[in-house]
GROMACS .gro file of C-alpha atoms in nm:
model
  304
    1MET     CA    1  12.013   8.295  -1.144
    2ASN     CA    2  12.058   8.274  -0.746
    3GLY     CA    3  11.838   8.056  -0.535
    4PRO     CA    4  11.628   8.348  -0.400
    5ASP     CA    5  11.545   8.469  -0.737
    6MET     CA    6  11.520   8.138  -0.854
    7ASN     CA    7  11.209   8.099  -0.621
    8GLN     CA    8  11.063   8.459  -0.712
    9PHE     CA    9  11.026   8.348  -1.061
   10PHE     CA   10  10.882   8.007  -0.950
   11THR     CA   11  10.641   8.184  -0.734
   12ASN     CA   12  10.528   8.446  -0.987
   13LEU     CA   13  10.442   8.176  -1.230
   14ASP     CA   14  10.256   8.004  -1.009
   15THR     CA   15  10.072   8.334  -0.927
   16LEU     CA   16  10.006   8.341  -1.317
   17LEU     CA   17   9.903   7.996  -1.366
   18LEU     CA   18   9.793   7.830  -1.042
   19SER     CA   19   9.511   8.095  -0.959
   20PRO     CA   20   9.185   8.022  -1.040
   21SER     CA   21   9.159   8.253  -1.367
   22GLY     CA   22   9.532   8.095  -1.457
   23SER     CA   23   9.350   7.787  -1.403
   24LEU     CA   24   9.085   7.844  -1.620
   25THR     CA   25   9.268   7.960  -1.924
   26TYR     CA   26   9.463   7.618  -1.885
   27HIS     CA   27   9.162   7.387  -1.885
   28LEU     CA   28   8.977   7.650  -2.154
   29VAL     CA   29   9.328   7.619  -2.416
   30ILE     CA   30   9.310   7.217  -2.416
   31LEU     CA   31   8.905   7.157  -2.388
   32ILE     CA   32   8.919   7.399  -2.731
   33SER     CA   33   9.209   7.220  -2.911
   34ILE     CA   34   9.039   6.897  -2.869
   35ILE     CA   35   8.687   7.080  -2.950
   36ILE     CA   36   8.858   7.147  -3.281
   37SER     CA   37   9.024   6.827  -3.362
   38PHE     CA   38   8.659   6.648  -3.297
   39GLN     CA   39   8.552   6.889  -3.594
   40LEU     CA   40   8.823   6.795  -3.801
   41LEU     CA   41   8.772   6.494  -3.746
   42LEU     CA   42   8.395   6.484  -3.870
   43SER     CA   43   8.486   6.740  -4.115
   44GLN     CA   44   8.659   6.490  -4.345
   45ASN     CA   45   8.551   6.197  -4.423
   46HIS     CA   46   8.810   5.974  -4.654
   47PRO     CA   47   8.704   5.628  -4.748
   48ARG     CA   48   9.020   5.475  -4.684
   49LYS     CA   49   9.058   5.627  -4.325
   50THR     CA   50   8.816   5.473  -4.143
   51THR     CA   51   9.091   5.251  -3.888
   52ILE     CA   52   9.259   5.599  -3.867
   53ARG     CA   53   8.922   5.826  -3.786
   54LYS     CA   54   8.851   5.557  -3.509
   55LYS     CA   55   9.154   5.500  -3.320
   56ILE     CA   56   9.158   5.953  -3.330
   57LEU     CA   57   8.816   5.951  -3.170
   58ILE     CA   58   8.923   5.684  -2.885
   59GLY     CA   59   9.180   5.930  -2.835
   60LEU     CA   60   8.946   6.297  -2.845
   61LEU     CA   61   8.723   6.050  -2.629
   62ILE     CA   62   8.970   5.982  -2.367
   63SER     CA   63   9.147   6.357  -2.390
   64LEU     CA   64   8.813   6.504  -2.350
   65ALA     CA   65   8.662   6.268  -2.074
   66LEU     CA   66   9.048   6.310  -1.876
   67GLU     CA   67   8.995   6.736  -1.936
   68VAL     CA   68   8.587   6.769  -1.840
   69ILE     CA   69   8.699   6.528  -1.475
   70LEU     CA   70   8.990   6.741  -1.407
   71LEU     CA   71   8.774   7.083  -1.489
   72VAL     CA   72   8.494   6.999  -1.306
   73LEU     CA   73   8.652   6.896  -0.959
   74SER     CA   74   8.880   7.190  -0.966
   75ALA     CA   75   8.536   7.398  -0.984
   76THR     CA   76   8.370   7.127  -0.705
   77ALA     CA   77   8.725   7.260  -0.511
   78GLN     CA   78   8.719   7.542  -0.588
   79SER     CA   79   8.388   7.578  -0.420
   80GLY     CA   80   8.532   7.349  -0.106
   81LEU     CA   81   8.261   7.104  -0.172
   82ILE     CA   82   8.582   6.832  -0.206
   83GLU     CA   83   8.881   6.831  -0.023
   84GLY     CA   84   9.065   6.968  -0.356
   85ARG     CA   85   9.397   6.864  -0.200
   86LEU     CA   86   9.402   6.513  -0.185
   87ILE     CA   87   9.264   6.396  -0.538
   88LEU     CA   88   9.369   6.744  -0.746
   89PRO     CA   89   9.797   6.678  -0.701
   90VAL     CA   90   9.740   6.324  -0.825
   91LEU     CA   91   9.504   6.366  -1.073
   92ASN     CA   92   9.690   6.617  -1.234
   93ARG     CA   93  10.016   6.456  -1.277
   94TYR     CA   94   9.802   6.115  -1.414
   95PHE     CA   95   9.633   6.379  -1.633
   96ILE     CA   96   9.976   6.523  -1.782
   97THR     CA   97  10.096   6.179  -1.817
   98VAL     CA   98   9.777   5.992  -2.024
   99MET     CA   99   9.771   6.352  -2.242
  100ILE     CA  100  10.128   6.274  -2.323
  101LEU     CA  101  10.115   5.930  -2.411
  102ASN     CA  102   9.767   5.993  -2.598
  103LEU     CA  103   9.974   6.258  -2.797
  104ALA     CA  104  10.262   6.030  -2.909
  105TRP     CA  105  10.023   5.729  -2.985
  106LEU     CA  106   9.806   5.917  -3.211
  107TRP     CA  107  10.190   6.074  -3.384
  108ILE     CA  108  10.342   5.725  -3.382
  109SER     CA  109  10.069   5.465  -3.429
  110SER     CA  110   9.924   5.371  -3.753
  111THR     CA  111   9.692   5.128  -3.966
  112GLU     CA  112   9.903   4.874  -3.963
  113GLN     CA  113  10.124   4.896  -3.692
  114LYS     CA  114   9.851   4.710  -3.403
  115VAL     CA  115  10.165   4.676  -3.180
  116TYR     CA  116  10.142   5.032  -3.047
  117ASN     CA  117   9.761   5.032  -2.999
  118LEU     CA  118   9.857   4.712  -2.786
  119LEU     CA  119  10.155   4.884  -2.559
  120PHE     CA  120   9.890   5.180  -2.570
  121SER     CA  121   9.631   4.996  -2.382
  122LEU     CA  122   9.877   4.829  -2.188
  123ILE     CA  123  10.044   5.144  -2.019
  124ASN     CA  124   9.741   5.287  -1.974
  125ALA     CA  125   9.635   5.018  -1.713
  126VAL     CA  126   9.941   5.014  -1.584
  127LEU     CA  127   9.909   5.448  -1.507
  128CYS     CA  128   9.544   5.366  -1.405
  129LEU     CA  129   9.678   5.082  -1.129
  130LEU     CA  130   9.964   5.353  -1.048
  131PHE     CA  131   9.716   5.635  -1.015
  132ILE     CA  132   9.476   5.416  -0.748
  133PHE     CA  133   9.806   5.396  -0.553
  134THR     CA  134   9.918   5.744  -0.574
  135LEU     CA  135   9.636   5.777  -0.418
  136TRP     CA  136   9.634   5.598  -0.145
  137SER     CA  137   9.990   5.685  -0.098
  138TRP     CA  138   9.926   6.034  -0.072
  139SER     CA  139   9.587   5.986   0.131
  140PRO     CA  140   9.759   6.009   0.479
  141GLN     CA  141   9.993   6.256   0.431
  142TYR     CA  142   9.795   6.538   0.209
  143THR     CA  143   9.800   6.732   0.493
  144MET     CA  144  10.083   6.726   0.598
  145VAL     CA  145  10.328   6.817   0.320
  146ALA     CA  146  10.270   6.945  -0.052
  147PHE     CA  147  10.286   6.688  -0.355
  148ASN     CA  148  10.621   6.850  -0.544
  149GLN     CA  149  10.914   6.709  -0.457
  150THR     CA  150  10.763   6.372  -0.322
  151ASP     CA  151  10.845   6.020  -0.388
  152LEU     CA  152  10.502   5.973  -0.563
  153ASP     CA  153  10.546   6.330  -0.783
  154TRP     CA  154  10.926   6.157  -0.838
  155ILE     CA  155  10.732   5.836  -0.983
  156TRP     CA  156  10.517   5.978  -1.226
  157GLY     CA  157  10.826   6.227  -1.349
  158PHE     CA  158  11.096   5.950  -1.402
  159THR     CA  159  10.777   5.768  -1.547
  160THR     CA  160  10.685   6.011  -1.776
  161ILE     CA  161  10.995   6.067  -1.851
  162GLY     CA  162  11.074   5.730  -1.969
  163LEU     CA  163  10.700   5.735  -2.175
  164ILE     CA  164  10.836   6.006  -2.389
  165ILE     CA  165  11.194   5.924  -2.455
  166ALA     CA  166  11.073   5.582  -2.603
  167SER     CA  167  10.831   5.779  -2.790
  168LEU     CA  168  11.087   6.035  -2.938
  169PHE     CA  169  11.289   5.731  -3.025
  170VAL     CA  170  11.020   5.547  -3.229
  171LEU     CA  171  10.906   5.864  -3.367
  172ALA     CA  172  11.218   5.912  -3.469
  173ILE     CA  173  11.295   5.587  -3.656
  174GLN     CA  174  10.952   5.528  -3.795
  175ARG     CA  175  10.913   5.898  -3.924
  176PRO     CA  176  10.530   5.988  -4.027
  177SER     CA  177  10.379   6.280  -4.142
  178ALA     CA  178  10.533   6.600  -3.993
  179TRP     CA  179  10.708   6.402  -3.702
  180GLY     CA  180  10.920   6.737  -3.674
  181THR     CA  181  10.656   6.848  -3.497
  182GLY     CA  182  10.520   6.563  -3.283
  183PHE     CA  183  10.945   6.542  -3.227
  184ALA     CA  184  10.970   6.929  -3.103
  185LEU     CA  185  10.661   6.910  -2.896
  186LEU     CA  186  10.762   6.571  -2.776
  187PHE     CA  187  11.120   6.715  -2.662
  188VAL     CA  188  10.952   7.034  -2.551
  189ASN     CA  189  10.737   6.851  -2.232
  190LEU     CA  190  11.037   6.649  -2.182
  191ILE     CA  191  11.271   6.940  -2.081
  192PHE     CA  192  11.000   7.122  -1.880
  193GLU     CA  193  10.965   6.750  -1.674
  194ILE     CA  194  11.309   6.706  -1.650
  195LEU     CA  195  11.293   7.074  -1.510
  196HIS     CA  196  11.003   7.003  -1.284
  197ILE     CA  197  11.167   6.714  -1.125
  198PHE     CA  198  11.521   6.920  -1.037
  199LEU     CA  199  11.426   7.285  -1.017
  200TYR     CA  200  11.056   7.306  -0.877
  201PRO     CA  201  10.982   7.411  -0.512
  202ALA     CA  202  10.827   7.172  -0.274
  203SER     CA  203  10.620   7.415  -0.172
  204VAL     CA  204  10.275   7.341  -0.401
  205ASP     CA  205  10.070   7.039  -0.482
  206ILE     CA  206  10.099   7.135  -0.894
  207SER     CA  207  10.363   7.194  -1.144
  208SER     CA  208  10.299   7.560  -1.350
  209LEU     CA  209  10.592   7.417  -1.524
  210ASN     CA  210  10.417   7.116  -1.695
  211ARG     CA  211  10.115   7.317  -1.738
  212ILE     CA  212  10.346   7.537  -1.970
  213ALA     CA  213  10.437   7.262  -2.152
  214LEU     CA  214  10.146   7.079  -2.260
  215LEU     CA  215   9.962   7.464  -2.342
  216ALA     CA  216  10.228   7.461  -2.564
  217ALA     CA  217  10.141   7.124  -2.693
  218PHE     CA  218   9.753   7.081  -2.650
  219PRO     CA  219   9.733   7.413  -2.953
  220PHE     CA  220   9.912   7.152  -3.240
  221LEU     CA  221   9.650   6.897  -3.159
  222PRO     CA  222   9.442   6.930  -3.502
  223THR     CA  223   9.722   6.948  -3.690
  224LEU     CA  224   9.831   6.627  -3.583
  225ILE     CA  225   9.470   6.523  -3.670
  226GLN     CA  226   9.476   6.661  -4.014
  227GLU     CA  227   9.823   6.527  -4.042
  228ARG     CA  228   9.643   6.215  -3.967
  229LEU     CA  229   9.388   6.207  -4.216
  230GLY     CA  230   9.493   6.373  -4.462
  231SER     CA  231   9.302   6.656  -4.653
  232SER     CA  232   9.006   6.488  -4.889
  233ARG     CA  233   8.937   6.868  -4.981
  234ASN     CA  234   9.361   6.973  -5.146
  235VAL     CA  235   9.481   6.678  -5.301
  236SER     CA  236   9.860   6.710  -5.511
  237TYR     CA  237   9.811   6.541  -5.827
  238ASN     CA  238  10.134   6.364  -5.950
  239PRO     CA  239  10.187   6.490  -6.354
  240ARG     CA  240  10.217   6.184  -6.477
  241VAL     CA  241   9.876   6.028  -6.343
  242LYS     CA  242   9.636   5.928  -6.589
  243THR     CA  243   9.313   5.826  -6.440
  244TYR     CA  244   9.151   6.177  -6.381
  245ALA     CA  245   8.796   6.247  -6.453
  246ASN     CA  246   8.904   6.459  -6.776
  247PHE     CA  247   9.102   6.116  -6.891
  248PHE     CA  248   8.749   5.926  -6.845
  249ASN     CA  249   8.543   6.195  -6.971
  250LYS     CA  250   8.755   6.254  -7.293
  251LYS     CA  251   8.884   5.890  -7.324
  252ILE     CA  252   8.552   5.719  -7.323
  253LYS     CA  253   8.344   5.996  -7.565
  254LEU     CA  254   8.686   5.844  -7.748
  255LEU     CA  255   8.691   5.491  -7.763
  256THR     CA  256   8.313   5.394  -7.768
  257ASP     CA  257   8.188   5.669  -8.060
  258GLY     CA  258   7.924   5.834  -7.889
  259ASN     CA  259   7.793   5.497  -7.828
  260PRO     CA  260   7.826   5.413  -7.450
  261VAL     CA  261   7.693   5.033  -7.546
  262ASN     CA  262   8.066   5.042  -7.686
  263PHE     CA  263   8.231   5.052  -7.361
  264LYS     CA  264   8.199   4.708  -7.269
  265ASP     CA  265   8.481   4.624  -7.582
  266GLN     CA  266   8.733   4.913  -7.479
  267ILE     CA  267   8.747   4.732  -7.065
  268PRO     CA  268   9.098   4.561  -7.165
  269PHE     CA  269   9.235   4.871  -7.285
  270LEU     CA  270   9.138   5.073  -6.986
  271ILE     CA  271   9.241   4.760  -6.730
  272LYS     CA  272   9.600   4.817  -6.926
  273GLU     CA  273   9.606   5.239  -6.873
  274LEU     CA  274   9.546   5.224  -6.538
  275SER     CA  275   9.819   4.915  -6.501
  276GLN     CA  276  10.038   5.190  -6.608
  277ALA     CA  277   9.936   5.462  -6.411
  278ASP     CA  278  10.152   5.560  -6.091
  279GLU     CA  279   9.830   5.672  -5.901
  280VAL     CA  280   9.439   5.510  -5.932
  281TYR     CA  281   9.148   5.751  -5.914
  282ILE     CA  282   8.753   5.564  -5.789
  283VAL     CA  283   8.508   5.726  -6.020
  284GLU     CA  284   8.202   5.824  -5.936
  285SER     CA  285   7.911   5.941  -6.199
  286ASP     CA  286   7.546   5.886  -6.212
  287LYS     CA  287   7.591   5.908  -6.614
  288ILE     CA  288   7.818   5.799  -6.835
  289TYR     CA  289   7.918   6.157  -6.997
  290SER     CA  290   7.813   6.381  -6.699
  291GLU     CA  291   8.101   6.554  -6.470
  292VAL     CA  292   8.253   6.278  -6.237
  293SER     CA  293   8.366   6.305  -5.871
  294PHE     CA  294   8.646   6.154  -5.764
  295PHE     CA  295   8.877   6.028  -5.497
  296PRO     CA  296   9.220   5.890  -5.447
  297MET     CA  297   9.213   5.544  -5.338
  298MET     CA  298   9.548   5.327  -5.397
  299ASP     CA  299   9.863   5.353  -5.518
  300ALA     CA  300   9.885   5.122  -5.856
  301GLU     CA  301  10.248   5.028  -5.786
  302SER     CA  302  10.190   4.837  -5.480
  303ASP     CA  303   9.801   4.768  -5.511
  304ILE     CA  304   9.721   4.673  -5.863
   0.00000   0.00000   0.00000
């Protein structure tokens, strides 16, 4: 593809994604993905997932706040109430980098690895300072040049590339649940970021390539939330698990001879059974012979 054809391709892409209708579609896709993720978070209340739920909540609130701010400012700029070329290119660049960092943090970090939480906070602080510096540096020149391909754009581009490469490295080493999906989405954003820096023309303020990358990533946000929380409704059971509802019901009836008072005499035997199980479940029941509800709590080998 020669130079004019490439320029025409990017012009058509900008017309599609940077027009008012294209921008609205872009923001709605991201917003709906975040809202669906909130619904998943609220619908799954696993007792051992309190810490990870708080972390996901923080990540979703950050994403939602940034998206709402960007959407409101974009609409305000369209109506002519604010100078869009002053704030939107810088805010859009900040938004893209923070969103990618947020996705990587949710995929990589776990409740035991607080170092990632600390790094996430420090990097966010640095990005906030970089945003203020970029806005201050951009204000004298925004009426003269487009934001793309400026030194400020390159600073954000290489910062984003560095964060993505570091995230890919940690993700490949740690390999959490569904790490392949996270790796692929981050890698797609890396490719589009490189294409933006080296191929995108310096004629517009906002890159449609970055928008395509986020449009590819954010619909998978609910999948990420579901993987991090796990499903409390569909539990896969190990065939060797002995401590499940039927076991307790039948075992208790057999050992007590129909008399609940005899249950205390069988406690040592039940403890022995628990220590030999592959997985252990906490049983909740109002009556000793009633149908019980249960949920997975711990692995016997590591927690007993």
